[in-house]
Structures are given as C-alpha cells and as structure tokens.
Short mmCIF file of C-alpha atoms in Angstrom, two decimals:
data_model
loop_
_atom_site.label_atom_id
_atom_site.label_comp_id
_atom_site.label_asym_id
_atom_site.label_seq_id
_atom_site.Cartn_x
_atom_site.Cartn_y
_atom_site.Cartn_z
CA UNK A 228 257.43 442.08 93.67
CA UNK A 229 260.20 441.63 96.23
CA UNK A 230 258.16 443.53 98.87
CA UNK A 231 255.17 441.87 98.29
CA UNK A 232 256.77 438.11 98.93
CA UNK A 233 258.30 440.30 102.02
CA UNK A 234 255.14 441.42 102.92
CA UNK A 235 253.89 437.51 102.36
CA UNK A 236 255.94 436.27 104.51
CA UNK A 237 255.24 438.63 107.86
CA UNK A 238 251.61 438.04 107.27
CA UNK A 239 251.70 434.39 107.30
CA UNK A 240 254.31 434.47 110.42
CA UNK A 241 251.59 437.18 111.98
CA UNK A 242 248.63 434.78 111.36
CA UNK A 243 251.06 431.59 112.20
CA UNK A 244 251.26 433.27 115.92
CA UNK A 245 247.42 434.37 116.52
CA UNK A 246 246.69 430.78 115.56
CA UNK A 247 248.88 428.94 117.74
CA UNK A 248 248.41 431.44 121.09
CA UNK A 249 244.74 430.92 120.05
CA UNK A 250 245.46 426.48 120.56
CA UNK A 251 247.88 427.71 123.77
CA UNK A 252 245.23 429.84 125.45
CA UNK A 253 242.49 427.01 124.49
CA UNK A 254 244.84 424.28 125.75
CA UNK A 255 245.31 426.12 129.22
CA UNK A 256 241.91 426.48 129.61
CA UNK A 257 241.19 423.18 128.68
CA UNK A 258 244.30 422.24 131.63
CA UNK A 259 242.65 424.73 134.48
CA UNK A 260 239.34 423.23 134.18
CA UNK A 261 241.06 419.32 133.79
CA UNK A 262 242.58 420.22 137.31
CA UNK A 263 239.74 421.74 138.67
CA UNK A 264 237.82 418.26 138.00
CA UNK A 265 240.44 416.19 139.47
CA UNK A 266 240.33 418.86 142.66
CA UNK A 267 236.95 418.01 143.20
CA UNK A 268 237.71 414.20 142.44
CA UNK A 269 239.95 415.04 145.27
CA UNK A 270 236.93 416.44 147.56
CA UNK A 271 234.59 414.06 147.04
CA UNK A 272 236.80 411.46 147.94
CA UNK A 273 238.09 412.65 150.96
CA UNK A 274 234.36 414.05 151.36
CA UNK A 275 233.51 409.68 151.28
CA UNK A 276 235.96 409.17 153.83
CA UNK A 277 234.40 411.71 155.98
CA UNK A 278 231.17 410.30 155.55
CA UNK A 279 232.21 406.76 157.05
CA UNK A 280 233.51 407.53 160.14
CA UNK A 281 229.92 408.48 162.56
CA UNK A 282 229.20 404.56 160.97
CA UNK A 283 232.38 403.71 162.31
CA UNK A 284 232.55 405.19 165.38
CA UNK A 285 229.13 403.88 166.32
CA UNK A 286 229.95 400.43 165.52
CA UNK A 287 233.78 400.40 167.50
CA UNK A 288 231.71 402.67 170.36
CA UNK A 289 229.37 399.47 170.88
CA UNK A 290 232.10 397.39 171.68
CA UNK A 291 232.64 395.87 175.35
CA UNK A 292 234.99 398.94 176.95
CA UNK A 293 236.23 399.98 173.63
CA UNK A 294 239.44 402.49 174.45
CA UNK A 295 237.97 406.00 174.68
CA UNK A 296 240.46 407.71 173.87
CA UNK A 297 241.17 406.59 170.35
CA UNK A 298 237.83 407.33 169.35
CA UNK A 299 237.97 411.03 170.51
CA UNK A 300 240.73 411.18 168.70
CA UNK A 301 239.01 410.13 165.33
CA UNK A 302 235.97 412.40 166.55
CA UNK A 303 238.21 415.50 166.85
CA UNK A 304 239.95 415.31 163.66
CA UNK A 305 236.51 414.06 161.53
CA UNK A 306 235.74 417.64 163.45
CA UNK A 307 238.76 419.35 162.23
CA UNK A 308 238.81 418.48 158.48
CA UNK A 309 235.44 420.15 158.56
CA UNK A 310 236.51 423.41 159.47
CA UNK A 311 238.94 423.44 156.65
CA UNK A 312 236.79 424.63 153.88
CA UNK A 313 237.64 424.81 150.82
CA UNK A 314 236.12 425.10 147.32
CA UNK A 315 235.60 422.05 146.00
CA UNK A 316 234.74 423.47 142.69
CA UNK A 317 238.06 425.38 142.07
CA UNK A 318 241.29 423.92 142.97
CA UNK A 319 243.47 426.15 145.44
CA UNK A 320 245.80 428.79 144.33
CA UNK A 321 247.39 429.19 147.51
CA UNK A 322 250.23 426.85 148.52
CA UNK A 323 249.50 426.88 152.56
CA UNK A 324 246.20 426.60 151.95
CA UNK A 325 246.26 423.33 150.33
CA UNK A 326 248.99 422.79 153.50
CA UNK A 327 246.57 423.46 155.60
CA UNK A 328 243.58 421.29 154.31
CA UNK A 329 246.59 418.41 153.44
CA UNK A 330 247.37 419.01 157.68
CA UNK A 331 244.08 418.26 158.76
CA UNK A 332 243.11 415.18 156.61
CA UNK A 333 246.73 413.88 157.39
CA UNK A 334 245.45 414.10 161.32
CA UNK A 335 242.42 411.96 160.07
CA UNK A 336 244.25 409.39 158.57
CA UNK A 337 246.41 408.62 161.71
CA UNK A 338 243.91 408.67 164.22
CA UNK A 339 241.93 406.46 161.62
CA UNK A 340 245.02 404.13 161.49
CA UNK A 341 245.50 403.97 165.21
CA UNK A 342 242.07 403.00 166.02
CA UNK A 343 242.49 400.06 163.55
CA UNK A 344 245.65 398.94 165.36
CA UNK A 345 244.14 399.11 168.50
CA UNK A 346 240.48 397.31 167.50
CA UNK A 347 243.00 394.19 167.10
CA UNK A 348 242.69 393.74 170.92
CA UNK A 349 239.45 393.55 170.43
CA UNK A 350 238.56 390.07 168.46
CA UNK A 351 234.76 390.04 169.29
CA UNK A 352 234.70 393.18 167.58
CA UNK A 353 236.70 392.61 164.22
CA UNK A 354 235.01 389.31 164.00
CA UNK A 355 231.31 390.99 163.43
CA UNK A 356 229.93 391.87 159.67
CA UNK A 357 229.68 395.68 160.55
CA UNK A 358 233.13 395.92 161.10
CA UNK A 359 234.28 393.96 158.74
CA UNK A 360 231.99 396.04 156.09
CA UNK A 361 233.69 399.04 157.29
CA UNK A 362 237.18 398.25 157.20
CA UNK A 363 236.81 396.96 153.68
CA UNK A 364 234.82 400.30 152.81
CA UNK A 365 237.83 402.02 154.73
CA UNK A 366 240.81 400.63 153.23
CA UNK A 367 239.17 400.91 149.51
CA UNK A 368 238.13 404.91 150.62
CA UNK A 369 242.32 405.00 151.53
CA UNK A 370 243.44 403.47 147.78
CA UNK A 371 241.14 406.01 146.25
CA UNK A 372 242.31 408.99 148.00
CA UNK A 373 245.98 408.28 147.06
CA UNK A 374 244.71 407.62 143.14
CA UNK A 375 242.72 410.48 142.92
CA UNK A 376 245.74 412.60 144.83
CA UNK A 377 247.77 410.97 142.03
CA UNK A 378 245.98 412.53 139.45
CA UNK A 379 245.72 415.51 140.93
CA UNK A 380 249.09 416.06 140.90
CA UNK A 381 249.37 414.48 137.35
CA UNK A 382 247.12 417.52 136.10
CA UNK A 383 248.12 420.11 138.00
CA UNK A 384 251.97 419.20 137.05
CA UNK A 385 250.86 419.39 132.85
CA UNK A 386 249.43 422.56 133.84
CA UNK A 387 251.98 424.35 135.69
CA UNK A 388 254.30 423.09 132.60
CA UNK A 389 252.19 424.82 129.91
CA UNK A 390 251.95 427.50 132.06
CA UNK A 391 256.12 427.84 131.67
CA UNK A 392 256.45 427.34 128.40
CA UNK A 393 256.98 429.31 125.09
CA UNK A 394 254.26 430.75 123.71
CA UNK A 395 252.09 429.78 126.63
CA UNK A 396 253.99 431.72 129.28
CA UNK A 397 253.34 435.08 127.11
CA UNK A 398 249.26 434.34 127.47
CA UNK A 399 248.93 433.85 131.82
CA UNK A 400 250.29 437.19 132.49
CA UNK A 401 247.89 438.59 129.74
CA UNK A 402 244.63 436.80 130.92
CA UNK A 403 245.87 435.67 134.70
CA UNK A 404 246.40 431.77 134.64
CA UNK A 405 248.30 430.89 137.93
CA UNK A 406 250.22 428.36 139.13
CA UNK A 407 248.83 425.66 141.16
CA UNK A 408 250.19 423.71 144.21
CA UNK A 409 250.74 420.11 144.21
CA UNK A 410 250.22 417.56 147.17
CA UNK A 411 253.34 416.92 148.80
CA UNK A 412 254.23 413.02 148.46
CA UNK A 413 253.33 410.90 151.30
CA UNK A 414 254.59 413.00 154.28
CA UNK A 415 254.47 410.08 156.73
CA UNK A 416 250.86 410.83 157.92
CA UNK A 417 249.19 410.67 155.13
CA UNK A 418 250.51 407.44 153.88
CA UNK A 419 247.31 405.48 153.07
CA UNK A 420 248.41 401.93 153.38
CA UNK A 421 248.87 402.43 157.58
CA UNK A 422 245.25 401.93 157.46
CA UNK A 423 245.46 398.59 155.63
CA UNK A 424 244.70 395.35 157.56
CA UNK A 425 244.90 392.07 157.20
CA UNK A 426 242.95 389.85 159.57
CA UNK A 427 243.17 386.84 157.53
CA UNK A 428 246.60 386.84 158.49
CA UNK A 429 247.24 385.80 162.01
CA UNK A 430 250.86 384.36 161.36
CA UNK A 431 251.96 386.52 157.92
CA UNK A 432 252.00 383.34 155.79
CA UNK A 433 253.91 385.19 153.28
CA UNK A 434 256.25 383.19 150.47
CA UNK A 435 259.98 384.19 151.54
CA UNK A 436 261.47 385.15 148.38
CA UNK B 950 253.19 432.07 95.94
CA UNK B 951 254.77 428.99 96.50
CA UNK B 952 257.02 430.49 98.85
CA UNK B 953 254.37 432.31 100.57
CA UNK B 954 252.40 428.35 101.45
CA UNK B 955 256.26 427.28 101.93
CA UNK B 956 256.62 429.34 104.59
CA UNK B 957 253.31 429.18 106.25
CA UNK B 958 254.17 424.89 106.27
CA UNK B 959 257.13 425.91 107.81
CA UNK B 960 255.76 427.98 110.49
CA UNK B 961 253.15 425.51 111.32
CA UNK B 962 255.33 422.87 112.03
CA UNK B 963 256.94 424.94 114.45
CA UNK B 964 253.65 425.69 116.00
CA UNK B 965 253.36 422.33 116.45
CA UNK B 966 256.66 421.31 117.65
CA UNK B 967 256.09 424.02 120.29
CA UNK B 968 252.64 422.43 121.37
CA UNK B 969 254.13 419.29 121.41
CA UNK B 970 256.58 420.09 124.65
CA UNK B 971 253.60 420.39 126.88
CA UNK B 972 252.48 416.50 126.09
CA UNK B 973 255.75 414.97 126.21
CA UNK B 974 256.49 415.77 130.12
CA UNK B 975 254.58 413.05 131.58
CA UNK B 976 257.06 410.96 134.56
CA UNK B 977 256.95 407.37 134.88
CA UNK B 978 258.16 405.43 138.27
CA UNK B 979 260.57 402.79 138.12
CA UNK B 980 258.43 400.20 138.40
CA UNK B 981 258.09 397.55 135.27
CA UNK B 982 253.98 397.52 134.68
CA UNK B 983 253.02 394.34 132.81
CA UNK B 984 251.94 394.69 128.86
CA UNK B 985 248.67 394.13 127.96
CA UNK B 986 247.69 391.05 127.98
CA UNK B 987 245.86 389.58 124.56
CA UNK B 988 243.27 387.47 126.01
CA UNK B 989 240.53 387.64 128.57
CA UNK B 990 242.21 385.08 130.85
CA UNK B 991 246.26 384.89 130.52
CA UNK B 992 247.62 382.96 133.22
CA UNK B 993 251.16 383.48 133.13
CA UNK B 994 252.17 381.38 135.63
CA UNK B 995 250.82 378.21 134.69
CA UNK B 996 248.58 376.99 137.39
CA UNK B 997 245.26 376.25 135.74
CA UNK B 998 244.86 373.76 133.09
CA UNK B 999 244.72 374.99 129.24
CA UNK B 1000 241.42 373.89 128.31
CA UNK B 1001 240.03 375.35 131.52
CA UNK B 1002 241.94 378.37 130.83
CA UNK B 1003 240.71 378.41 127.42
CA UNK B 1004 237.02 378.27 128.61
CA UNK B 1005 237.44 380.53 131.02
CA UNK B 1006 239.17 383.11 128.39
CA UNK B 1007 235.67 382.40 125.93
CA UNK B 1008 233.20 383.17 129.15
CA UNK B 1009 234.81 386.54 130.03
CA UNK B 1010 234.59 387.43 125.96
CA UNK B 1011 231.12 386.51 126.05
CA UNK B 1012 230.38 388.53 128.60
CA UNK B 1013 231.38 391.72 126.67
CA UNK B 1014 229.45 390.86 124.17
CA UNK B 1015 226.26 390.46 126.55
CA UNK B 1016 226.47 393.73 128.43
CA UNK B 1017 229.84 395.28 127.09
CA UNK B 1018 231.63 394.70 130.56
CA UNK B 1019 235.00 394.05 130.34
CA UNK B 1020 236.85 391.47 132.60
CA UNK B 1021 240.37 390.32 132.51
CA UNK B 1022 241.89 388.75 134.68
CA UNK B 1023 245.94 387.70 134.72
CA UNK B 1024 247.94 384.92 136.56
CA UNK B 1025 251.74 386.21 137.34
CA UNK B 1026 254.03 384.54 139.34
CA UNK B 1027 255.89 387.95 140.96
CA UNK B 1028 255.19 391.89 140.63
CA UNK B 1029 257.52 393.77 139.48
CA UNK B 1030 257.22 396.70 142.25
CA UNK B 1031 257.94 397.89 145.42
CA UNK B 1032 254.59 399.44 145.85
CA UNK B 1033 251.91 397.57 147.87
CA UNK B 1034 249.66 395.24 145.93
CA UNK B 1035 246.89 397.86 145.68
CA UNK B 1036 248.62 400.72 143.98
CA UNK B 1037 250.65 398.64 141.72
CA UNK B 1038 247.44 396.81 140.64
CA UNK B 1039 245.33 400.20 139.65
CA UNK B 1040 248.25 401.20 137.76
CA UNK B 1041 248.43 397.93 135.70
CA UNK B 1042 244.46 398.23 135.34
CA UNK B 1043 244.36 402.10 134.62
CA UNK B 1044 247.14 401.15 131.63
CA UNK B 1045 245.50 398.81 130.19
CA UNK B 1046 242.35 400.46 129.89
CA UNK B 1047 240.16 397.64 130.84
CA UNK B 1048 236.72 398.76 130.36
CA UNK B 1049 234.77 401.08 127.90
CA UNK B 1050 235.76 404.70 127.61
CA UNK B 1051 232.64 406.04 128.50
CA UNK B 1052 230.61 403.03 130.76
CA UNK B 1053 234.30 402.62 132.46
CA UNK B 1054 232.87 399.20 133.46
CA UNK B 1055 236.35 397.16 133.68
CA UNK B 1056 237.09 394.56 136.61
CA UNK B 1057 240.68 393.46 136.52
CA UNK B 1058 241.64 390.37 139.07
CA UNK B 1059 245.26 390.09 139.81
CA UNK B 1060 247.03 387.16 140.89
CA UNK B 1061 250.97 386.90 142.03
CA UNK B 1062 251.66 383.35 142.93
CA UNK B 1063 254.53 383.36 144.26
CA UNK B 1064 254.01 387.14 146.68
CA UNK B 1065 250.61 385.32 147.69
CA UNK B 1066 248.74 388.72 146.65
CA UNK B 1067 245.55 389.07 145.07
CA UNK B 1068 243.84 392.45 143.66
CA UNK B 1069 240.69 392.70 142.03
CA UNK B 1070 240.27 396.61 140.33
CA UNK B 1071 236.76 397.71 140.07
CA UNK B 1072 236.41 400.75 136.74
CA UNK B 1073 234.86 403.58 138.11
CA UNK B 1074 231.33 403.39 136.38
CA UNK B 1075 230.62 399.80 138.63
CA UNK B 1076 231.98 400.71 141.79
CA UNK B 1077 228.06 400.68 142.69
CA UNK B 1078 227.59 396.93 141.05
CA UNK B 1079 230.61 396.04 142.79
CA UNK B 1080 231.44 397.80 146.10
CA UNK B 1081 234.51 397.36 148.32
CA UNK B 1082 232.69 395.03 150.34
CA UNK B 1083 231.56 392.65 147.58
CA UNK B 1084 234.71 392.73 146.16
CA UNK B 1085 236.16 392.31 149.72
CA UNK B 1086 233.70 389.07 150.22
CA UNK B 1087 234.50 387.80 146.97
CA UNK B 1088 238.14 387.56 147.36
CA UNK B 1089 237.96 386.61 151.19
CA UNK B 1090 236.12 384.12 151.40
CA UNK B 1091 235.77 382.49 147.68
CA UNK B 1092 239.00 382.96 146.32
CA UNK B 1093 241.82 383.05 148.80
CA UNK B 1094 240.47 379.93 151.08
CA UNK B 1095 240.53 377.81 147.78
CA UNK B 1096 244.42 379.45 146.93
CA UNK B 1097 245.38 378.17 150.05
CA UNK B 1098 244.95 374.48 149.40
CA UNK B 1099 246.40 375.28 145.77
CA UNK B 1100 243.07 374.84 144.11
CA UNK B 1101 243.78 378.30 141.67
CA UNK B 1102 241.78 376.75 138.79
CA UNK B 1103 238.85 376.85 141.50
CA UNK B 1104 239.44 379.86 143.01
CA UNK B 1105 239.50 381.59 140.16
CA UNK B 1106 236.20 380.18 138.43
CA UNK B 1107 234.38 380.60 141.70
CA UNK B 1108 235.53 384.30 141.95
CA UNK B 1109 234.85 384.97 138.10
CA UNK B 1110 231.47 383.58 138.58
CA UNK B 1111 230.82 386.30 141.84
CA UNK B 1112 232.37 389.03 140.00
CA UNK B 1113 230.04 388.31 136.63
CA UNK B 1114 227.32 387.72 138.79
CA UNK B 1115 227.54 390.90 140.82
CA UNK B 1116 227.91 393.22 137.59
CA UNK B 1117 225.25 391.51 134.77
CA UNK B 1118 222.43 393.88 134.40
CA UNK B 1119 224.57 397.45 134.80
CA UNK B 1120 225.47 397.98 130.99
CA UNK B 1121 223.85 396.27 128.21
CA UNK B 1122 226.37 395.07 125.57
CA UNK B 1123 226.18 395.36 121.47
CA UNK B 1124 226.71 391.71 120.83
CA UNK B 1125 230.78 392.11 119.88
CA UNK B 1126 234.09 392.91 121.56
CA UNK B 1127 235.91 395.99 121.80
CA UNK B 1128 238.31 394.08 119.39
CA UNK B 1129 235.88 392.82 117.00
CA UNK B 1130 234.45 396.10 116.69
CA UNK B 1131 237.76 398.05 116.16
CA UNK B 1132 238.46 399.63 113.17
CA UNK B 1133 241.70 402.12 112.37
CA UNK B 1134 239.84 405.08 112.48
CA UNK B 1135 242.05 408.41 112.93
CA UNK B 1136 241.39 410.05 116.26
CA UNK B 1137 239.32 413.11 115.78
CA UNK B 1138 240.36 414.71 118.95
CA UNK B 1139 242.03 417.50 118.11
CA UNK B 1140 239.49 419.83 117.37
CA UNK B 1141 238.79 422.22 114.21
CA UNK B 1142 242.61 423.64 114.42
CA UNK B 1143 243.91 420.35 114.24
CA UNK B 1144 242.20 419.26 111.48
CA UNK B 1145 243.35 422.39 109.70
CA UNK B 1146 247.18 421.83 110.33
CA UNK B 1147 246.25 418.36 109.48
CA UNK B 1148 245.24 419.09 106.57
CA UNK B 1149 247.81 421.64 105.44
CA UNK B 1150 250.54 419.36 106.53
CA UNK B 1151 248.92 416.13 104.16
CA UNK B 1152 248.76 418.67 101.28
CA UNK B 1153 251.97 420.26 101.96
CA UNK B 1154 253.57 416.51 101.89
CA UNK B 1155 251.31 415.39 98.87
CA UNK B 1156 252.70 418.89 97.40
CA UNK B 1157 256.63 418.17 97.96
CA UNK B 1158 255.83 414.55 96.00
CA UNK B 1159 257.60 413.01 98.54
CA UNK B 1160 256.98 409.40 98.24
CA UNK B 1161 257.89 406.60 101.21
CA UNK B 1162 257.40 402.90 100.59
CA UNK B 1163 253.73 401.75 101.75
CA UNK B 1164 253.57 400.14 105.53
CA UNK B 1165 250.68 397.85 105.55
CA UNK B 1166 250.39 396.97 108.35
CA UNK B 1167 247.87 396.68 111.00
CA UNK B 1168 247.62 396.12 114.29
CA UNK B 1169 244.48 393.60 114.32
CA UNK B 1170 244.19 390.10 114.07
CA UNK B 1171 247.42 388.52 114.20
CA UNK B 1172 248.85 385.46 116.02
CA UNK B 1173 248.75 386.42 119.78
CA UNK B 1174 252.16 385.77 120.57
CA UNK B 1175 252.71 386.46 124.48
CA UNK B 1176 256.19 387.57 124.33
CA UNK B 1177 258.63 387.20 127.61
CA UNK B 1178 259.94 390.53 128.97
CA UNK B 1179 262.16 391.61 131.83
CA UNK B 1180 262.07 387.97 132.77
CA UNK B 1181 258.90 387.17 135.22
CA UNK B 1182 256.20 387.31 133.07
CA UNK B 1183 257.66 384.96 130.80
CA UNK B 1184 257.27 381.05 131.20
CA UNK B 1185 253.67 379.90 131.61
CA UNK B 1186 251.04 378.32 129.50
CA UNK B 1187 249.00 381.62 127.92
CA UNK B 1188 246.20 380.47 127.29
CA UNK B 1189 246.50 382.61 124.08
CA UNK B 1190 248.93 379.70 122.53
CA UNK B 1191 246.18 376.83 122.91
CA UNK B 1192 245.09 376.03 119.48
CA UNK B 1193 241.18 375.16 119.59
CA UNK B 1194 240.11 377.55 117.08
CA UNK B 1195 238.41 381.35 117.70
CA UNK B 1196 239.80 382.16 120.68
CA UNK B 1197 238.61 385.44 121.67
CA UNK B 1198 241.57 388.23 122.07
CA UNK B 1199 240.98 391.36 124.36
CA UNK B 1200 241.36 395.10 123.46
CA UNK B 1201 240.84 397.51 126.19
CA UNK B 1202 238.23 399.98 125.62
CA UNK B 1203 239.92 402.84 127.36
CA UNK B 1204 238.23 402.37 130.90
CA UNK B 1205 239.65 403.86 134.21
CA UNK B 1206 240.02 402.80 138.00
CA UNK B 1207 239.88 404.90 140.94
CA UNK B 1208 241.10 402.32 143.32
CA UNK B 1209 237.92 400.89 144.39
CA UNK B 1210 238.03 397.08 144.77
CA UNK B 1211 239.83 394.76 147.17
CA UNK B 1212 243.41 393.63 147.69
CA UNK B 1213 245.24 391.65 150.10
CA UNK B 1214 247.69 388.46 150.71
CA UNK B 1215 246.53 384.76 150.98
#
C-alpha cells in the first residue's frame, strides 16, 4: 500500500513537470514571436521615416539657396540606413548587429535634426503648407519610433527573463531559444525630441513655474 | 487517494507560482501617470463651465455609441513628469486604454494649463482618419489660438468638433458604451491549461471546505467620485460631480497608441 501512495506521488510530481515545461516552452514561444512583432513594429516605423525624407528633401531643395550641405548630409545617411539590412521579420540575435543598424538610423536622426535647425533661417520656407505637412509628419514619425523602440525593449526584456528562469532556462538549451539584444537608451543621437519644433513659438511664451 | 489529489494541488500551485515570476518583472519610471479618469470630459483644472462640461462629457459618450470611437479628453493644471509632453501623453493614453481592443480607435486630448502643453493621442487603428497633420492643424490653428486669449471652453469644443468630425465614418458603433456593455466576465485568456489548473484549484478549495465571508462587490456603477492624489490633479470642478442626472461614465476598451498625433506648447 505504502509503495503504491509512493509510487502516487512521483507520478503526479512526473506529470506536474511535463505539464508546466509544456506552459514554459508554449509561453517562450508565445514571447519569441511577441518580440519578433514588435521588431518589425520597429522596421516599419523606421521604414516610414525613411519613406519621408525624398518628399522632404525635394521640398527644402526648392527653397531660394537652401544650404547644400545639410541636405547631403540627410541624402547620405537616408543612403546608409539602407545598406543596413536586416530582417524585418525576425528580430536580431546578434548584439552588434542591432549596434550597427541602431548606428546608422542614429546618423539619420541628426542630420534630420540639423536640417530642421537650420530651415529656421529660412522663414519663406517654414511658412509654406508642404513644409509644414512634413514637419508635423516628421516629428509624429520621431514619437513613434521611440514608442515602438519602447516596446521593443519591453518584449524583448520579458523574454530574456523567461529565458533565465526556473523551469524555463532548462527548455532554451534543449530546443535553442536565445537571448535577444535590447536598444540602448537614448545614446544622444538618437534622442527623438531634437527633431521637435515649435514655430508657433517665436518668444517661448512658456508659464515660469 | 486523497493524498495522491493533495499532492498533485500542491504541485500545481508551485507550477504556478513559478510561472508567475516571469509576469511580475515589468519596470515602471518614476513618473506619477494620472488615474483614469471616469467621464468622457474631466476637466481637472476648472476652466470650462459645468454645464458646458457636462454637455461636452454626453457628446463624446454619444459618440461611442454611434461608431464605438472612444474620445476622452482631460483638463490638468501640471504633468507630473520630466518627459516631454509627447511621451508622457502616450503613456497616460496607452494606460488608460482609450479605445476598443481590437478597432484601437481611441483619441485622447491633453491639456496642462499651467505648462501651456497640449497633446492629442491618436489609437493606432485611426492614425489614417486622423493623421499627424490633421491632428497637427487641429491643435494649431483651432485650439491653441483660442487658449491663448483664455477661451479653453472654446478651444476645446472647436477641437472636439474637428477631431469627431475627422474620425465619424471609420468604425460603426453598437449603440452602447464600453461601460454600459461591461459585464464581470472571467478572462478566458489563459488557454486550455489554465482552465485545467483553474479548475483543479476551485475544486481543490471547494474540497478543503474552506469558507471566506462573501465580497459583493463590483466595480460598476457607483458614484464617480474623482479622488485627489499626489496633489495636482486634485481641485477642479469634474464634471463627474455635476448632478443633472445620467451622466455618461467612461471605461476604456483596451485600445493602444503608437505615438501618432500632435503635441506642442501654446
């Protein structure tokens, strides 16, 4: 009788673990493919911002003497984020590679952000419809790259934790789950908000606290 | 026997308590995010006249009911954030869940009196409806000319109107509000497995004849009462504590927000 209730008890402890590495495996997959849709959230995103800038540069270009130089800049790094391929199905496994796309579209962001400052010599130009259009379309494409970089980071972070954890971290070693980078946190250049303006603002009527 | 189901309860619970790690390591900022607000319009900081508010507050309900849209829009006199007015707005949107789950047709305009900033949030599924640039024209040049000579109660209706305007005909409403609808259903998310521990657990507990005192209570349809916290939001006429019978409360329908929309100063 006693071995029996012995015997009992393994079984349900043996079934107990099949079940519950059967919800961990199904929750990581369930993770992997949550982070993989918030990678290509990422993409397309980035992807919209890409998209805007020939419009842009074709407006600013038909300005009187617009500064040259500012919009090769924005050409060149438009050309640059393009040669940094990466799969926008599957998010990246490889640290510098995400380093390397983060690089480029950091690049973007500046020379986008330094072409704003310097259209503000230009009045005639910031004071037509097109440009207007654009900036709004611009700064909105900014606040939705650093949400959907938020999230990113918010799934790939739950991920990486079940990855660690008991009686997950026995399952990625038997079926190959890996960990995933993050973006880093607003190194400098990438800080979206440089690209914010405010043109209704000529003398920063502000309330002082 | 017993022992055998005694033990199996046992091990289950561990199961869970295991599962339950992963889901409890979500980070918060610092930053204080406004509750929920319980009507359509809440202005918080007292700048547009109750029965105006009121009306306003009945218009936006209406609206849900028409084409299931959800708009809400809050008067505050400060933020509570060091972030710009654009991130700390999505946030506040994103948690309140503004919107239904699966349209994700929420607008949420922002006002901070006394910062002089202004966000409206635009839910992911009418970011066509609304662009950036509508929402960019809306708040230029209808709303923030009319803060400036401290006409809110007019900004506000004019920029409603736009924003109602601009999204009628995307989503076609049921005729009643996420709230009037809601019923305390159980959440069926977890899947087969989790209806099996579920169900082990309730007949584990029904089997120990452990008895606790009844709760009865529900969430639904009490007095709004907009509490003060952490100071700020406190101190305004909500329109929630007009009297005026059937005012319409809000309940987010678990929408989200990318970002799209418009912010800026006046």
């Amino acid at each position: 009788m006693k071995t029996i209730l012995g015997l009992g008890k393994i079984l349900a402890f043996a079934s107990l673990f099949s079940l519950t590495s059967c919800g961990s495996y199904n929750r990581l997959v369930t993770l992997e493919q949550t982070v993989n849709k918030k990678w290509a959230d990422v993409q397309s995103v980035y992807q919209r911002r890409a998209d805007l800038i020939p419009n842009l540069v074709q407006t600013v270009a038909g300005a009187a003497n617009f500064e040259k130089s500012t919009l090769t800049e924005v050409t060149n790094a438009r050309a640059s984020v393009g040669q940094v391929k990466l799969d926008p199905t599957k998010a990246p496994t490889d640290a510098a590679e995400l380093e390397k796309f983060q690089q480029a579209q950091g690049q973007l962001s500046t020379a986008l952000s330094r072409l704003l400052v310097v259209s503000e010599n230009y009045p005639q130009l910031r004071a037509t419809e097109a440009f207007q259009n654009l900036q709004a379309q611009l700064e909105g494409t900014e606040n939705r790259i650093s949400v959907e970089r938020n999230n990113f980071n918010t799934a790939v972070q739950e991920y990486n934790t079940a990855l660690g954890q008991f009686p997950t971290n026995m399952l990625n070693k038997m079926f190959g789950f890996k960990e995933r980078p993050f973006f880093n946190a607003a190194p400098g250049a990438e800080k979206a908000p440089e690209v914010k303006f405010d043109f209704n603002k000529p003398a920063a009527p502000t309330a002082t606290p | 026997m017993h022992r055998h189901l005694w033990n199996l309860v046992l091990g289950i619970f561990f199961g869970i308590w295991c599962l339950g790690f992963g889901i409890s390591s979500a980070a918060f900022g610092a930053e204080v995010l406004p509750p929920k607000p319980p009507g359509y319009f809440n202005d918080y900081a007292g700048v547009v006249p109750k029965d105006k508010a009121l009306a306003l507050n009945e218009k936006l309900a209406q609206f849900e009911r028409d084409t299931s849209d959800q708009v809400v829009v809050a008067v505050y006199r400060k933020m509570e954030s060091d972030s710009s007015i654009e991130d700390y707005a999505q946030r506040i949107a994103q948690a309140w869940g503004v919107g239904q789950k699966g349209q994700r047709n929420g607008v949420v305009l922002l006002v901070f009196v006394d910062d002089r900033k202004i966000s409206i949030q635009v839910g992911y599924g009418l970011e066509g409806a609304l662009p950036d640039v509508t929402a960019f024209d809306i708040r230029t040049r209808h709303i923030t000319p009319r803060f400036r000579t401290g006409d809110y109660a007019g900004g506000l209706d004019e920029g409603i109107d736009l924003i109602l305007k601009a999204i009628r005909g995307e989503y076609k409403g049921d005729g009643g509000t996420v709230r009037e609808k809601s019923r305390t259903s159980p959440s069926t998310g977890c899947g087969p497995l989790g209806f099996l521990i579920m169900l082990i657990i309730v007949l584990s507990i029904i089997r120990l004849g452990r008895r606790r005192g009844g709760y009865g209570y529900t969430g639904l349809g009490g007095p709004f009462v907009s509490s003060g916290w952490g100071g700020g939001w406190s101190g305004g006429s909500s329109s929630s504590s007009s009297s005026g019978g059937g005012f319409s409360g809000f309940s987010g329908g678990g929408g989200s927000f990318g970002g799209g929309g418009s912010s800026g100063s006046w």
